[in-house]
Amino acid sequence: RKEVEQDPGPFNVPEGATVAFNCTYSNSASQSFFWYRQDCRKEPKLLMSVYSSGNEDGRFTAQLNRASQYISLLIRDSKLSDSATYLCVVSRGGKLIFGQGTELSVKP
Amino acid sequence: NAGVTQTPKFQVLKTGQSMTLQCAQDMNHNSMYWYRQDPGMGLRLIYYSASEGTTDKGEVPNGYNVSRLNKREFSLRLESAAPSQTSVYFCASAGTLNTEAFFGQGTRLTVV
């Protein structure tokens, strides 16, 4: 079992849809949590950090449940430009551990 | 502001050849990382450096060596390249351990 697991993709949604990504991690010693976005053949870019209290950045909302070892990302009012792969990332002992990513395709 | 710079961007090697991938950051970050990304495998950590003068193995260190030359630079060396090392290599840096990391544009390496 992988240390960080994400929903399998791809997710194909119409513009304006709300889409949710889920992620679970297996090591309770994990310290920090992030969502990254990766466009085809490019470097991953930080989308947002994830805090226990939950946090929001415009159309994006991230939640962390430490008891369930579960992280989520909600995208509201999807745009064509949101099409990318979304990577769940967990930090433990100085290592950043990536999930395999979930591909999102937003269609007109 | 350049951020994290990797060189080269593309490279083709023959089996058995050696090469060094260079990475430099200008954000005064303490921690630096090397990852490889393969289709269906996600990003896997090869080596990381918590601070200048320290390096540690990640998930897939075999076949690689690293040098943290100074605070800015962290190089990855392939001593004897193998086709299994064909991959996209990303360097990243972070202010400290367990904080968000910023990535270079990647090196696409093919070993034939």
PDB file of C-alpha atoms in Angstrom:
ATOM      1  CA  ARG A   1       0.000   0.000   0.000  1.00  0.00           C
ATOM      2  CA  LYS A   2       1.328   3.445  -0.932  1.00  0.00           C
ATOM      3  CA  GLU A   3       1.884   5.931   1.874  1.00  0.00           C
ATOM      4  CA  VAL A   4      -0.228   8.562   0.090  1.00  0.00           C
ATOM      5  CA  GLU A   5      -3.189   7.421  -1.973  1.00  0.00           C
ATOM      6  CA  GLN A   6      -5.489   9.457  -4.151  1.00  0.00           C
ATOM      7  CA  ASP A   7      -8.717   8.906  -6.019  1.00  0.00           C
ATOM      8  CA  PRO A   8      -8.057   7.281  -9.354  1.00  0.00           C
ATOM      9  CA  GLY A   9      -8.755   9.510 -12.350  1.00  0.00           C
ATOM     10  CA  PRO A  10      -9.378  10.911 -14.754  1.00  0.00           C
ATOM     11  CA  PHE A  11     -12.221  13.179 -13.691  1.00  0.00           C
ATOM     12  CA  ASN A  12     -14.067  14.641 -16.676  1.00  0.00           C
ATOM     13  CA  VAL A  13     -16.388  17.488 -15.712  1.00  0.00           C
ATOM     14  CA  PRO A  14     -18.206  20.323 -17.489  1.00  0.00           C
ATOM     15  CA  GLU A  15     -17.301  23.947 -16.912  1.00  0.00           C
ATOM     16  CA  GLY A  16     -18.965  25.304 -13.806  1.00  0.00           C
ATOM     17  CA  ALA A  17     -19.078  21.952 -12.029  1.00  0.00           C
ATOM     18  CA  THR A  18     -17.903  21.347  -8.485  1.00  0.00           C
ATOM     19  CA  VAL A  19     -15.331  18.589  -8.152  1.00  0.00           C
ATOM     20  CA  ALA A  20     -13.829  16.991  -5.057  1.00  0.00           C
ATOM     21  CA  PHE A  21     -10.535  15.139  -4.723  1.00  0.00           C
ATOM     22  CA  ASN A  22      -9.763  12.848  -1.823  1.00  0.00           C
ATOM     23  CA  CYS A  23      -6.475  11.666  -0.429  1.00  0.00           C
ATOM     24  CA  THR A  24      -5.518   9.364   2.428  1.00  0.00           C
ATOM     25  CA  TYR A  25      -2.166   8.924   4.116  1.00  0.00           C
ATOM     26  CA  SER A  26      -1.029   5.970   6.142  1.00  0.00           C
ATOM     27  CA  ASN A  27       1.581   7.387   8.530  1.00  0.00           C
ATOM     28  CA  SER A  28       0.185   9.214  11.535  1.00  0.00           C
ATOM     29  CA  ALA A  29       3.567  10.940  12.036  1.00  0.00           C
ATOM     30  CA  SER A  30       2.937  13.053   8.930  1.00  0.00           C
ATOM     31  CA  GLN A  31       3.474  16.684   9.736  1.00  0.00           C
ATOM     32  CA  SER A  32       2.465  18.975   6.883  1.00  0.00           C
ATOM     33  CA  PHE A  33       0.062  18.642   4.003  1.00  0.00           C
ATOM     34  CA  PHE A  34      -0.214  20.266   0.603  1.00  0.00           C
ATOM     35  CA  TRP A  35      -2.004  20.181  -2.726  1.00  0.00           C
ATOM     36  CA  TYR A  36       0.085  20.718  -5.835  1.00  0.00           C
ATOM     37  CA  ARG A  37      -0.992  21.150  -9.417  1.00  0.00           C
ATOM     38  CA  GLN A  38       0.950  19.758 -12.362  1.00  0.00           C
ATOM     39  CA  ASP A  39       0.292  20.672 -15.969  1.00  0.00           C
ATOM     40  CA  CYS A  40       1.326  18.249 -18.687  1.00  0.00           C
ATOM     41  CA  ARG A  41       5.102  17.716 -18.750  1.00  0.00           C
ATOM     42  CA  LYS A  42       5.738  20.667 -16.443  1.00  0.00           C
ATOM     43  CA  GLU A  43       6.923  21.021 -12.880  1.00  0.00           C
ATOM     44  CA  PRO A  44       4.514  20.663  -9.942  1.00  0.00           C
ATOM     45  CA  LYS A  45       3.380  23.979  -8.498  1.00  0.00           C
ATOM     46  CA  LEU A  46       2.035  24.595  -5.028  1.00  0.00           C
ATOM     47  CA  LEU A  47      -1.727  25.107  -5.049  1.00  0.00           C
ATOM     48  CA  MET A  48      -2.261  25.420  -1.327  1.00  0.00           C
ATOM     49  CA  SER A  49      -1.157  24.205   2.048  1.00  0.00           C
ATOM     50  CA  VAL A  50      -3.729  22.305   4.098  1.00  0.00           C
ATOM     51  CA  TYR A  51      -4.456  23.042   7.734  1.00  0.00           C
ATOM     52  CA  SER A  52      -6.543  21.234  10.330  1.00  0.00           C
ATOM     53  CA  SER A  53      -8.912  24.182  10.517  1.00  0.00           C
ATOM     54  CA  GLY A  54      -9.497  24.021   6.775  1.00  0.00           C
ATOM     55  CA  ASN A  55      -8.566  26.771   4.395  1.00  0.00           C
ATOM     56  CA  GLU A  56      -9.971  28.440   1.337  1.00  0.00           C
ATOM     57  CA  ASP A  57      -8.406  30.299  -1.566  1.00  0.00           C
ATOM     58  CA  GLY A  58     -10.987  31.641  -3.972  1.00  0.00           C
ATOM     59  CA  ARG A  59     -12.718  28.683  -5.612  1.00  0.00           C
ATOM     60  CA  PHE A  60     -10.486  26.159  -3.835  1.00  0.00           C
ATOM     61  CA  THR A  61     -11.117  24.700  -0.379  1.00  0.00           C
ATOM     62  CA  ALA A  62      -8.846  22.224   1.372  1.00  0.00           C
ATOM     63  CA  GLN A  63      -9.656  20.171   4.450  1.00  0.00           C
ATOM     64  CA  LEU A  64      -7.549  17.977   6.706  1.00  0.00           C
ATOM     65  CA  ASN A  65      -8.832  15.340   9.098  1.00  0.00           C
ATOM     66  CA  ARG A  66      -5.902  14.079  11.161  1.00  0.00           C
ATOM     67  CA  ALA A  67      -7.977  11.499  13.018  1.00  0.00           C
ATOM     68  CA  SER A  68      -9.049   9.854   9.760  1.00  0.00           C
ATOM     69  CA  GLN A  69      -5.766  10.662   7.994  1.00  0.00           C
ATOM     70  CA  TYR A  70      -7.716  12.178   5.153  1.00  0.00           C
ATOM     71  CA  ILE A  71      -7.186  15.264   3.003  1.00  0.00           C
ATOM     72  CA  SER A  72      -9.594  16.775   0.516  1.00  0.00           C
ATOM     73  CA  LEU A  73      -9.640  19.461  -2.155  1.00  0.00           C
ATOM     74  CA  LEU A  74     -12.847  21.012  -3.446  1.00  0.00           C
ATOM     75  CA  ILE A  75     -12.913  23.072  -6.623  1.00  0.00           C
ATOM     76  CA  ARG A  76     -16.042  25.130  -7.221  1.00  0.00           C
ATOM     77  CA  ASP A  77     -17.152  26.628 -10.538  1.00  0.00           C
ATOM     78  CA  SER A  78     -14.553  24.699 -12.552  1.00  0.00           C
ATOM     79  CA  LYS A  79     -12.774  26.550 -15.345  1.00  0.00           C
ATOM     80  CA  LEU A  80     -11.146  25.132 -18.472  1.00  0.00           C
ATOM     81  CA  SER A  81      -7.844  26.333 -17.025  1.00  0.00           C
ATOM     82  CA  ASP A  82      -8.290  24.032 -14.008  1.00  0.00           C
ATOM     83  CA  SER A  83      -7.519  21.041 -16.256  1.00  0.00           C
ATOM     84  CA  ALA A  84      -4.362  19.502 -14.782  1.00  0.00           C
ATOM     85  CA  THR A  85      -3.181  16.737 -12.484  1.00  0.00           C
ATOM     86  CA  TYR A  86      -3.688  17.409  -8.776  1.00  0.00           C
ATOM     87  CA  LEU A  87      -1.117  15.955  -6.411  1.00  0.00           C
ATOM     88  CA  CYS A  88      -1.659  15.304  -2.728  1.00  0.00           C
ATOM     89  CA  VAL A  89       1.579  15.769  -0.781  1.00  0.00           C
ATOM     90  CA  VAL A  90       2.450  14.822   2.775  1.00  0.00           C
ATOM     91  CA  SER A  91       5.555  15.824   4.663  1.00  0.00           C
ATOM     92  CA  ARG A  92       7.123  13.454   7.172  1.00  0.00           C
ATOM     93  CA  GLY A  93      10.594  13.590   8.675  1.00  0.00           C
ATOM     94  CA  GLY A  94      11.727  16.110   6.129  1.00  0.00           C
ATOM     95  CA  LYS A  95      10.560  14.097   3.152  1.00  0.00           C
ATOM     96  CA  LEU A  96       7.798  15.300   0.839  1.00  0.00           C
ATOM     97  CA  ILE A  97       5.809  12.242  -0.219  1.00  0.00           C
ATOM     98  CA  PHE A  98       3.593  12.515  -3.266  1.00  0.00           C
ATOM     99  CA  GLY A  99       0.437  10.701  -4.202  1.00  0.00           C
ATOM    100  CA  GLN A 100       0.158   9.512  -7.772  1.00  0.00           C
ATOM    101  CA  GLY A 101      -2.114  12.380  -8.690  1.00  0.00           C
ATOM    102  CA  THR A 102      -5.618  12.715 -10.042  1.00  0.00           C
ATOM    103  CA  GLU A 103      -6.130  14.030 -13.532  1.00  0.00           C
ATOM    104  CA  LEU A 104      -8.875  16.593 -14.039  1.00  0.00           C
ATOM    105  CA  SER A 105     -10.249  17.497 -17.433  1.00  0.00           C
ATOM    106  CA  VAL A 106     -12.753  20.361 -17.585  1.00  0.00           C
ATOM    107  CA  LYS A 107     -14.780  20.423 -20.786  1.00  0.00           C
ATOM    108  CA  PRO A 108     -16.706  23.335 -22.358  1.00  0.00           C
TER     109      PRO A 108
ATOM    110  CA  ASN B   1      13.553  35.963  -9.749  1.00  0.00           C
ATOM    111  CA  ALA B   2      14.769  32.618 -11.146  1.00  0.00           C
ATOM    112  CA  GLY B   3      13.675  30.387  -8.234  1.00  0.00           C
ATOM    113  CA  VAL B   4      14.987  26.872  -8.897  1.00  0.00           C
ATOM    114  CA  THR B   5      17.091  26.367 -12.013  1.00  0.00           C
ATOM    115  CA  GLN B   6      17.980  22.962 -13.431  1.00  0.00           C
ATOM    116  CA  THR B   7      20.442  22.155 -16.171  1.00  0.00           C
ATOM    117  CA  PRO B   8      20.335  20.598 -18.649  1.00  0.00           C
ATOM    118  CA  LYS B   9      16.676  20.526 -19.707  1.00  0.00           C
ATOM    119  CA  PHE B  10      17.146  17.538 -22.008  1.00  0.00           C
ATOM    120  CA  GLN B  11      19.827  14.861 -22.209  1.00  0.00           C
ATOM    121  CA  VAL B  12      20.369  11.596 -24.049  1.00  0.00           C
ATOM    122  CA  LEU B  13      22.964   9.216 -22.625  1.00  0.00           C
ATOM    123  CA  LYS B  14      24.291   5.872 -23.696  1.00  0.00           C
ATOM    124  CA  THR B  15      24.172   3.017 -21.207  1.00  0.00           C
ATOM    125  CA  GLY B  16      27.216   3.204 -18.946  1.00  0.00           C
ATOM    126  CA  GLN B  17      27.885   6.899 -19.431  1.00  0.00           C
ATOM    127  CA  SER B  18      27.986   9.239 -16.468  1.00  0.00           C
ATOM    128  CA  MET B  19      26.565  12.691 -16.011  1.00  0.00           C
ATOM    129  CA  THR B  20      25.684  15.262 -13.381  1.00  0.00           C
ATOM    130  CA  LEU B  21      22.385  17.101 -13.188  1.00  0.00           C
ATOM    131  CA  GLN B  22      22.779  20.572 -11.767  1.00  0.00           C
ATOM    132  CA  CYS B  23      20.321  22.430  -9.559  1.00  0.00           C
ATOM    133  CA  ALA B  24      20.585  25.891  -8.045  1.00  0.00           C
ATOM    134  CA  GLN B  25      18.118  27.973  -6.049  1.00  0.00           C
ATOM    135  CA  ASP B  26      18.220  31.664  -5.257  1.00  0.00           C
ATOM    136  CA  MET B  27      15.589  31.746  -2.500  1.00  0.00           C
ATOM    137  CA  ASN B  28      18.027  31.187   0.396  1.00  0.00           C
ATOM    138  CA  HIS B  29      16.298  27.890   1.138  1.00  0.00           C
ATOM    139  CA  ASN B  30      17.830  25.377   3.511  1.00  0.00           C
ATOM    140  CA  SER B  31      16.309  22.164   2.150  1.00  0.00           C
ATOM    141  CA  MET B  32      16.706  20.721  -1.318  1.00  0.00           C
ATOM    142  CA  TYR B  33      15.356  17.593  -3.017  1.00  0.00           C
ATOM    143  CA  TRP B  34      15.772  15.419  -6.087  1.00  0.00           C
ATOM    144  CA  TYR B  35      12.781  13.515  -7.473  1.00  0.00           C
ATOM    145  CA  ARG B  36      12.171  11.360 -10.484  1.00  0.00           C
ATOM    146  CA  GLN B  37       8.815  11.072 -12.202  1.00  0.00           C
ATOM    147  CA  ASP B  38       7.800   8.106 -14.306  1.00  0.00           C
ATOM    148  CA  PRO B  39       4.433   7.405 -15.953  1.00  0.00           C
ATOM    149  CA  GLY B  40       2.062   5.792 -13.474  1.00  0.00           C
ATOM    150  CA  MET B  41       4.557   6.104 -10.602  1.00  0.00           C
ATOM    151  CA  GLY B  42       4.139   9.671  -9.442  1.00  0.00           C
ATOM    152  CA  LEU B  43       7.114  11.588  -8.037  1.00  0.00           C
ATOM    153  CA  ARG B  44       9.575   9.506  -6.066  1.00  0.00           C
ATOM    154  CA  LEU B  45      12.224  10.985  -3.813  1.00  0.00           C
ATOM    155  CA  ILE B  46      15.792  10.063  -4.723  1.00  0.00           C
ATOM    156  CA  TYR B  47      17.808  12.101  -2.196  1.00  0.00           C
ATOM    157  CA  TYR B  48      17.286  15.163  -0.097  1.00  0.00           C
ATOM    158  CA  SER B  49      19.392  17.634   1.851  1.00  0.00           C
ATOM    159  CA  ALA B  50      17.955  19.161   4.982  1.00  0.00           C
ATOM    160  CA  SER B  51      20.666  21.806   5.118  1.00  0.00           C
ATOM    161  CA  GLU B  52      24.067  22.616   3.726  1.00  0.00           C
ATOM    162  CA  GLY B  53      26.452  19.782   4.500  1.00  0.00           C
ATOM    163  CA  THR B  54      23.840  17.056   4.973  1.00  0.00           C
ATOM    164  CA  THR B  55      22.284  14.578   2.554  1.00  0.00           C
ATOM    165  CA  ASP B  56      19.913  11.647   3.094  1.00  0.00           C
ATOM    166  CA  LYS B  57      18.511   8.860   0.984  1.00  0.00           C
ATOM    167  CA  GLY B  58      14.954   8.934  -0.219  1.00  0.00           C
ATOM    168  CA  GLU B  59      12.808   6.174  -1.643  1.00  0.00           C
ATOM    169  CA  VAL B  60      14.884   5.298  -4.733  1.00  0.00           C
ATOM    170  CA  PRO B  61      18.573   6.227  -4.156  1.00  0.00           C
ATOM    171  CA  ASN B  62      20.251   3.282  -5.892  1.00  0.00           C
ATOM    172  CA  GLY B  63      22.344   4.291  -8.889  1.00  0.00           C
ATOM    173  CA  TYR B  64      22.597   7.934  -7.818  1.00  0.00           C
ATOM    174  CA  ASN B  65      24.874  10.143  -5.758  1.00  0.00           C
ATOM    175  CA  VAL B  66      24.350  13.715  -4.636  1.00  0.00           C
ATOM    176  CA  SER B  67      26.420  16.654  -3.514  1.00  0.00           C
ATOM    177  CA  ARG B  68      25.225  19.666  -1.586  1.00  0.00           C
ATOM    178  CA  LEU B  69      27.948  21.932  -2.871  1.00  0.00           C
ATOM    179  CA  ASN B  70      26.800  24.966  -0.889  1.00  0.00           C
ATOM    180  CA  LYS B  71      23.496  26.392   0.265  1.00  0.00           C
ATOM    181  CA  ARG B  72      22.432  27.223  -3.287  1.00  0.00           C
ATOM    182  CA  GLU B  73      23.452  24.121  -5.214  1.00  0.00           C
ATOM    183  CA  PHE B  74      22.476  20.454  -5.047  1.00  0.00           C
ATOM    184  CA  SER B  75      23.714  18.160  -7.806  1.00  0.00           C
ATOM    185  CA  LEU B  76      22.656  14.640  -8.775  1.00  0.00           C
ATOM    186  CA  ARG B  77      25.152  12.283 -10.368  1.00  0.00           C
ATOM    187  CA  LEU B  78      24.559   9.134 -12.380  1.00  0.00           C
ATOM    188  CA  GLU B  79      27.839   7.213 -12.356  1.00  0.00           C
ATOM    189  CA  SER B  80      26.852   4.543 -14.882  1.00  0.00           C
ATOM    190  CA  ALA B  81      23.540   5.288 -16.552  1.00  0.00           C
ATOM    191  CA  ALA B  82      21.053   2.499 -17.171  1.00  0.00           C
ATOM    192  CA  PRO B  83      17.890   2.487 -19.320  1.00  0.00           C
ATOM    193  CA  SER B  84      15.861   2.170 -16.094  1.00  0.00           C
ATOM    194  CA  GLN B  85      17.033   5.679 -15.222  1.00  0.00           C
ATOM    195  CA  THR B  86      15.182   7.149 -18.187  1.00  0.00           C
ATOM    196  CA  SER B  87      12.870   9.588 -16.480  1.00  0.00           C
ATOM    197  CA  VAL B  88      12.035  13.202 -15.791  1.00  0.00           C
ATOM    198  CA  TYR B  89      14.105  14.541 -12.908  1.00  0.00           C
ATOM    199  CA  PHE B  90      12.916  17.420 -10.755  1.00  0.00           C
ATOM    200  CA  CYS B  91      14.887  19.409  -8.241  1.00  0.00           C
ATOM    201  CA  ALA B  92      13.046  21.283  -5.506  1.00  0.00           C
ATOM    202  CA  SER B  93      13.858  23.528  -2.576  1.00  0.00           C
ATOM    203  CA  ALA B  94      12.067  24.508   0.618  1.00  0.00           C
ATOM    204  CA  GLY B  95      12.761  27.046   3.314  1.00  0.00           C
ATOM    205  CA  THR B  96      13.014  24.323   5.900  1.00  0.00           C
ATOM    206  CA  LEU B  97      11.996  20.685   6.190  1.00  0.00           C
ATOM    207  CA  ASN B  98       8.265  20.044   6.144  1.00  0.00           C
ATOM    208  CA  THR B  99       7.420  23.337   4.442  1.00  0.00           C
ATOM    209  CA  GLU B 100       6.176  23.811   0.905  1.00  0.00           C
ATOM    210  CA  ALA B 101       8.697  23.138  -1.851  1.00  0.00           C
ATOM    211  CA  PHE B 102       9.282  24.910  -5.132  1.00  0.00           C
ATOM    212  CA  PHE B 103      10.334  22.970  -8.197  1.00  0.00           C
ATOM    213  CA  GLY B 104      12.662  23.488 -11.112  1.00  0.00           C
ATOM    214  CA  GLN B 105      11.445  22.929 -14.659  1.00  0.00           C
ATOM    215  CA  GLY B 106      12.825  19.403 -14.850  1.00  0.00           C
ATOM    216  CA  THR B 107      15.432  17.476 -16.806  1.00  0.00           C
ATOM    217  CA  ARG B 108      14.198  14.955 -19.341  1.00  0.00           C
ATOM    218  CA  LEU B 109      16.786  12.182 -19.430  1.00  0.00           C
ATOM    219  CA  THR B 110      16.803   9.303 -21.887  1.00  0.00           C
ATOM    220  CA  VAL B 111      19.279   6.447 -21.528  1.00  0.00           C
ATOM    221  CA  VAL B 112      19.650   4.301 -24.631  1.00  0.00           C
TER     222      VAL B 112
END
